[in-house]
Every structure is written in structure tokens, then in C-alpha cells.
Amino acid sequence: MSEKRYAIAIDGPSGAGKSTLARAAAKALGILYVDTGAIYRTVGLCVRQRGVEPADQPAVEALLRNIHIEMCYGEDGLQRMFLCGTDVTDAIRLPEVSVLASKVSAIPSVRDFLLEMQRDMARRQSVIMDGRDIGTVVLPEAEVKIYLTASPEDRARRRYLELQRRGTPQDFDQLLREIEERDLRDKNRSVSPLRPAEDAIILDTTGNTFEQSLTLLLKTVRERL
Ligand code: DC
């Protein structure tokens, strides 16, 4: 890990390529990649497993008091999520968990509960952290803030190809609808809505290949650092 500690915040809507790009950028820079969506997804999965209605705020709060969420890094350097001791890294990627994660993330106490866990990661080492409110709320002092976006159609197409590759294909129009609904919910919630920080650099990756976006991201980061 690098000696001087710095933080790079990457925010933006779902499917903009934040996690793939941030992971590759972390490798190129020799720093840690923190995927904060995975933490919200773990809460979403828990709600599903325990049969709790995600809109039932008191029930979700009660649940949070009784669960243990842990974020660990394997020898391969990849982030793994544990829910009450069980590795849920793969389970949290199910499409239905995405919807539940978005719903529980609109609850203020859920966000408060997860805030310290995220900040703690950045205190200990240089990080590139992705999410929806990293530059605005979690790490407002981050040295570099990027708002990564792409058109809804482009994002739905990427998700479509990704699910096809994983052997779990889904209808394109359905994916586009889900992305638009999720955008609307993430942007319009009352706490920590998705929006660029005032000092964020906006990178629009519509039509880019992965390599083009990564080159652009690394160039932007290096210029800022
Ligand atoms: O990045 P993702 O798709 O894995 O995130 C899942 C959901 O979690 C997303 O709909 C919004 C929420 N989220 C959030 O509210 N704040 C973050 N920092 C990260 C994710």
C-alpha cells in the first residue's frame, strides 16, 4: 500500500461501470478498492432472508441491531461480504437483492449505521471507494471526486451483456426499466440522494470501451493527485 494516504471517491448511477473501473484503477494505483454498494446489498439480502418488508423502517432498524456485517479482503485482494458469519459475496449480486438494497438504502438509520464502517476503511489506507454519496457524505474531504455516468440505455446494455455472460440472461427492456426506477429512487430519496459533489469531476462513459474509460479515469485521478 502507498505511504501517503489519499482517498478517491467515485459516485454515480447504477451500471455506469463504477465497480469494474474502480477495481481496475485500484490495481493500477496499488491501493484498496472499497465497494460500498455491497454493504447495502448485504442489508438487502438480510431483509429478504428474514422476510422483513424493506419499507417497514422500525422492522429494518430492529433487524440491524441483531445482525453482524463484515467486510473482508481475501488473499486475492478482493472484497468479500459476510452476514452473521456467512460469506454472501455471490448471493448479494442477485437482481432482486439490487432492488431491496436500493429500498433499504433510502432509510436514514440504515445509512447512519453503515457510515462509520465506510469511513473506517479510508482512515487506515489509501482507498478508491465507490457508491452514491462518497464524495458528498462519506468522504467529503476526498482528494479526488469523480461522478461517473452513462446514458440509461448504455448502462442497461452493459448489465444485459454481463448477465448473459454469467449465464443468467434477462430481458433488456426489463433491465432498462429497473435502471430507470432505481435512478429515480436513488436521486430522489431525502437522505444522501445521488448527486455529484460540487467539486466532483463528471466523467460520461457513454459509448466508451472499458479501456477508454479506464484511461480517462486514471488520467483524471493522476492530474488531480
Ligand atoms: O452500487 P450497487 O448497485 O451495488 O448499490 C446497490 C444499492 O445500494 C443502490 O441502489 C443504492 C445503494 N447505495 C447507496 O445508497 N449508497 C452507496 N454509497 C452505495 C450504494
Coordinates of C-alpha atoms and ligand atoms in Angstrom, one line a residue:
M1 CA 0.0 0.0 0.0
S2 CA 1.2 3.5 -0.7
E3 CA 2.5 5.6 2.2
K4 CA 0.7 8.8 1.7
R5 CA -2.9 8.2 2.5
Y6 CA -5.4 9.6 0.0
A7 CA -9.0 8.8 -1.0
I8 CA -10.7 8.7 -4.4
A9 CA -14.5 8.9 -4.3
I10 CA -16.4 7.5 -7.2
D11 CA -20.1 8.1 -7.3
G12 CA -22.7 7.7 -10.0
P13 CA -25.9 5.8 -11.0
S14 CA -26.0 2.0 -11.2
G15 CA -24.5 0.3 -14.2
A16 CA -22.2 3.2 -15.1
G17 CA -19.2 0.9 -14.7
K18 CA -18.1 2.3 -11.3
S19 CA -17.1 -1.0 -9.7
T20 CA -15.3 -2.6 -12.7
L21 CA -13.4 0.7 -13.4
A22 CA -12.7 1.4 -9.7
R23 CA -11.3 -2.1 -9.2
A24 CA -9.0 -1.8 -12.2
A25 CA -7.9 1.7 -11.2
A26 CA -7.2 0.5 -7.6
K27 CA -4.9 -2.2 -9.1
A28 CA -3.1 0.3 -11.3
L29 CA -2.6 2.7 -8.4
G30 CA -1.7 0.0 -5.8
I31 CA -4.5 1.0 -3.4
L32 CA -7.6 -0.7 -1.9
Y33 CA -10.9 -0.8 -3.7
V34 CA -14.0 -0.5 -1.4
D35 CA -17.4 -1.3 -2.9
T36 CA -19.9 0.3 -0.6
G37 CA -22.9 -0.9 -2.6
A38 CA -22.0 -4.4 -1.4
I39 CA -22.7 -3.3 2.2
Y40 CA -26.2 -2.0 1.3
R41 CA -26.8 -5.2 -0.7
T42 CA -25.9 -7.3 2.3
V43 CA -28.6 -5.4 4.3
G44 CA -31.0 -6.0 1.3
L45 CA -30.2 -9.7 1.3
C46 CA -30.8 -9.9 5.1
V47 CA -34.2 -8.3 4.8
R48 CA -35.1 -10.8 2.1
Q49 CA -33.8 -13.8 4.2
R50 CA -35.7 -12.7 7.3
G51 CA -38.9 -11.8 5.4
V52 CA -38.8 -8.2 6.5
E53 CA -40.7 -5.6 4.4
P54 CA -38.0 -3.1 3.2
A55 CA -40.3 -0.2 3.6
D56 CA -41.0 -1.1 7.3
Q57 CA -38.5 1.2 8.9
P58 CA -38.8 0.0 12.5
A59 CA -38.6 -3.6 11.5
V60 CA -35.4 -2.9 9.4
E61 CA -33.9 -1.0 12.3
A62 CA -34.7 -3.9 14.7
L63 CA -33.1 -6.2 12.3
L64 CA -29.9 -4.1 12.0
R65 CA -29.4 -4.3 15.8
N66 CA -29.3 -8.1 15.6
I67 CA -27.1 -8.7 12.7
H68 CA -23.4 -8.6 12.1
I69 CA -22.0 -7.4 8.8
E70 CA -18.3 -7.7 8.0
M71 CA -16.2 -6.7 5.1
C72 CA -13.0 -8.6 4.5
Y73 CA -10.3 -8.9 1.9
G74 CA -9.1 -12.2 0.6
E75 CA -5.6 -13.1 -0.4
D76 CA -6.6 -12.3 -3.9
G77 CA -7.2 -8.7 -2.7
L78 CA -10.9 -9.0 -3.5
Q79 CA -13.6 -7.7 -1.1
R80 CA -15.9 -10.3 0.5
M81 CA -19.0 -9.7 2.4
F82 CA -20.1 -11.7 5.5
L83 CA -23.6 -11.7 7.0
C84 CA -23.6 -13.2 10.5
G85 CA -20.5 -15.2 9.7
T86 CA -21.7 -16.5 6.3
D87 CA -20.0 -15.5 3.1
V88 CA -22.7 -13.7 1.0
T89 CA -20.4 -12.2 -1.7
D90 CA -22.2 -14.0 -4.5
A91 CA -25.7 -14.0 -3.1
I92 CA -25.9 -10.2 -2.9
R93 CA -25.5 -9.9 -6.7
L94 CA -29.0 -11.4 -7.4
P95 CA -31.2 -8.8 -9.3
E96 CA -33.9 -9.0 -6.6
V97 CA -31.3 -8.0 -4.0
S98 CA -30.4 -4.9 -6.1
V99 CA -34.0 -3.7 -5.7
L100 CA -34.0 -4.4 -1.9
A101 CA -30.6 -2.7 -1.5
S102 CA -31.9 0.4 -3.2
K103 CA -35.1 0.4 -0.9
V104 CA -33.3 -0.1 2.4
S105 CA -30.6 2.5 1.4
A106 CA -33.4 5.2 1.5
I107 CA -33.8 4.7 5.3
P108 CA -31.7 7.3 7.2
S109 CA -30.9 5.0 10.1
V110 CA -29.6 2.3 7.7
R111 CA -27.2 4.9 6.2
D112 CA -26.1 6.1 9.6
F113 CA -25.5 2.5 10.7
L114 CA -23.2 1.9 7.7
L115 CA -21.4 5.2 7.6
E116 CA -18.7 4.6 10.2
M117 CA -17.8 1.2 8.6
Q118 CA -17.1 3.0 5.3
R119 CA -15.1 5.9 6.9
D120 CA -13.0 3.5 8.9
M121 CA -11.7 1.8 5.7
A122 CA -10.4 5.1 4.4
R123 CA -8.8 6.1 7.7
R124 CA -6.5 3.1 7.6
Q125 CA -5.2 3.2 4.0
S126 CA -5.4 4.9 0.6
V127 CA -8.7 3.8 -1.0
I128 CA -10.8 4.2 -4.1
M129 CA -14.3 3.9 -2.8
D130 CA -17.4 3.7 -5.0
G131 CA -21.1 4.4 -4.1
R132 CA -23.7 7.1 -4.4
D133 CA -22.7 9.6 -1.6
I134 CA -19.0 9.0 -1.1
G135 CA -17.9 12.5 -2.3
T136 CA -20.9 14.2 -0.7
V137 CA -21.3 12.5 2.7
V138 CA -18.9 9.6 3.4
L139 CA -15.6 11.2 2.4
P140 CA -16.3 14.9 1.8
E141 CA -12.5 15.5 2.2
A142 CA -11.5 13.0 -0.5
E143 CA -8.6 14.3 -2.6
V144 CA -10.3 13.2 -5.9
K145 CA -14.0 13.1 -6.5
I146 CA -15.4 11.6 -9.7
Y147 CA -19.0 11.4 -10.8
L148 CA -19.2 8.5 -13.3
T149 CA -22.2 8.3 -15.5
A150 CA -23.5 7.0 -18.9
S151 CA -26.9 7.0 -20.6
P152 CA -29.6 4.6 -19.2
E153 CA -29.6 2.7 -22.4
D154 CA -25.8 2.2 -22.3
R155 CA -26.0 1.1 -18.7
A156 CA -28.8 -1.4 -19.4
R157 CA -26.9 -2.8 -22.3
R158 CA -23.8 -3.4 -20.2
R159 CA -25.9 -5.1 -17.5
Y160 CA -27.6 -7.2 -20.1
L161 CA -24.3 -8.4 -21.5
E162 CA -22.9 -9.0 -18.1
L163 CA -25.9 -11.2 -17.0
Q164 CA -25.7 -13.0 -20.3
R165 CA -22.0 -13.8 -19.7
R166 CA -22.9 -15.0 -16.2
G167 CA -25.5 -17.4 -17.6
T168 CA -28.4 -15.6 -16.1
P169 CA -29.9 -13.6 -19.0
Q170 CA -32.6 -11.1 -18.5
D171 CA -34.9 -9.1 -20.8
F172 CA -33.3 -5.8 -22.0
D173 CA -36.4 -3.7 -21.6
Q174 CA -37.0 -5.0 -18.1
L175 CA -33.4 -4.1 -17.2
L176 CA -33.8 -0.6 -18.6
R177 CA -37.0 -0.1 -16.6
E178 CA -35.2 -1.3 -13.5
I179 CA -32.3 1.0 -14.0
E180 CA -34.6 4.0 -14.6
E181 CA -36.6 3.2 -11.5
R182 CA -33.5 2.7 -9.4
D183 CA -32.1 6.1 -10.7
L184 CA -35.3 7.8 -9.7
R185 CA -35.3 6.3 -6.2
D186 CA -31.6 6.9 -5.6
K187 CA -31.8 10.5 -6.8
N188 CA -35.0 11.5 -5.0
R189 CA -34.6 10.0 -1.6
S190 CA -34.5 12.6 1.2
V191 CA -31.2 11.4 2.7
S192 CA -27.9 11.4 0.8
P193 CA -29.6 11.5 -2.6
L194 CA -27.4 10.6 -5.6
R195 CA -25.9 13.8 -7.0
P196 CA -22.4 14.9 -7.9
A197 CA -20.4 16.7 -5.2
E198 CA -19.8 20.4 -6.1
D199 CA -16.1 19.7 -6.6
A200 CA -16.6 16.4 -8.5
I201 CA -15.3 15.8 -12.0
I202 CA -18.1 14.4 -14.2
L203 CA -17.0 11.6 -16.5
D204 CA -19.6 10.4 -19.0
T205 CA -18.6 7.0 -20.4
T206 CA -21.5 6.6 -22.9
G207 CA -20.2 4.8 -25.9
N208 CA -16.7 4.2 -24.4
T209 CA -15.0 0.8 -24.3
F210 CA -13.7 -0.3 -20.9
E211 CA -10.1 0.6 -21.8
Q212 CA -11.1 4.1 -23.0
S213 CA -13.0 4.7 -19.7
L214 CA -10.1 3.4 -17.6
T215 CA -7.6 5.5 -19.4
L216 CA -9.8 8.6 -18.8
L217 CA -10.3 7.7 -15.2
L218 CA -6.6 7.2 -14.4
K219 CA -5.6 10.3 -16.3
T220 CA -8.2 12.4 -14.3
V221 CA -7.0 10.9 -11.0
R222 CA -3.3 11.4 -11.7
E223 CA -3.9 15.0 -12.7
R224 CA -5.8 15.7 -9.5
L225 CA -3.3 14.0 -7.2
Ligands
DC1 O1 -23.7 0.1 -6.4 P1 -24.7 -1.0 -6.2 O2 -25.6 -1.2 -7.4 O3 -24.1 -2.3 -5.8 O4 -25.7 -0.4 -5.0 C1 -26.8 -1.1 -4.6 C2 -27.8 0.0 -4.0 O5 -27.2 0.5 -2.8 C3 -28.1 1.2 -4.9 O6 -29.4 1.1 -5.5 C4 -28.1 2.4 -4.0 C5 -27.5 1.9 -2.7 N1 -26.2 2.6 -2.4 C6 -26.3 3.7 -1.7 O7 -27.4 4.2 -1.4 N2 -25.2 4.4 -1.3 C7 -24.0 3.9 -1.6 N3 -22.8 4.5 -1.1 C8 -23.8 2.7 -2.3 C9 -25.0 2.0 -2.7

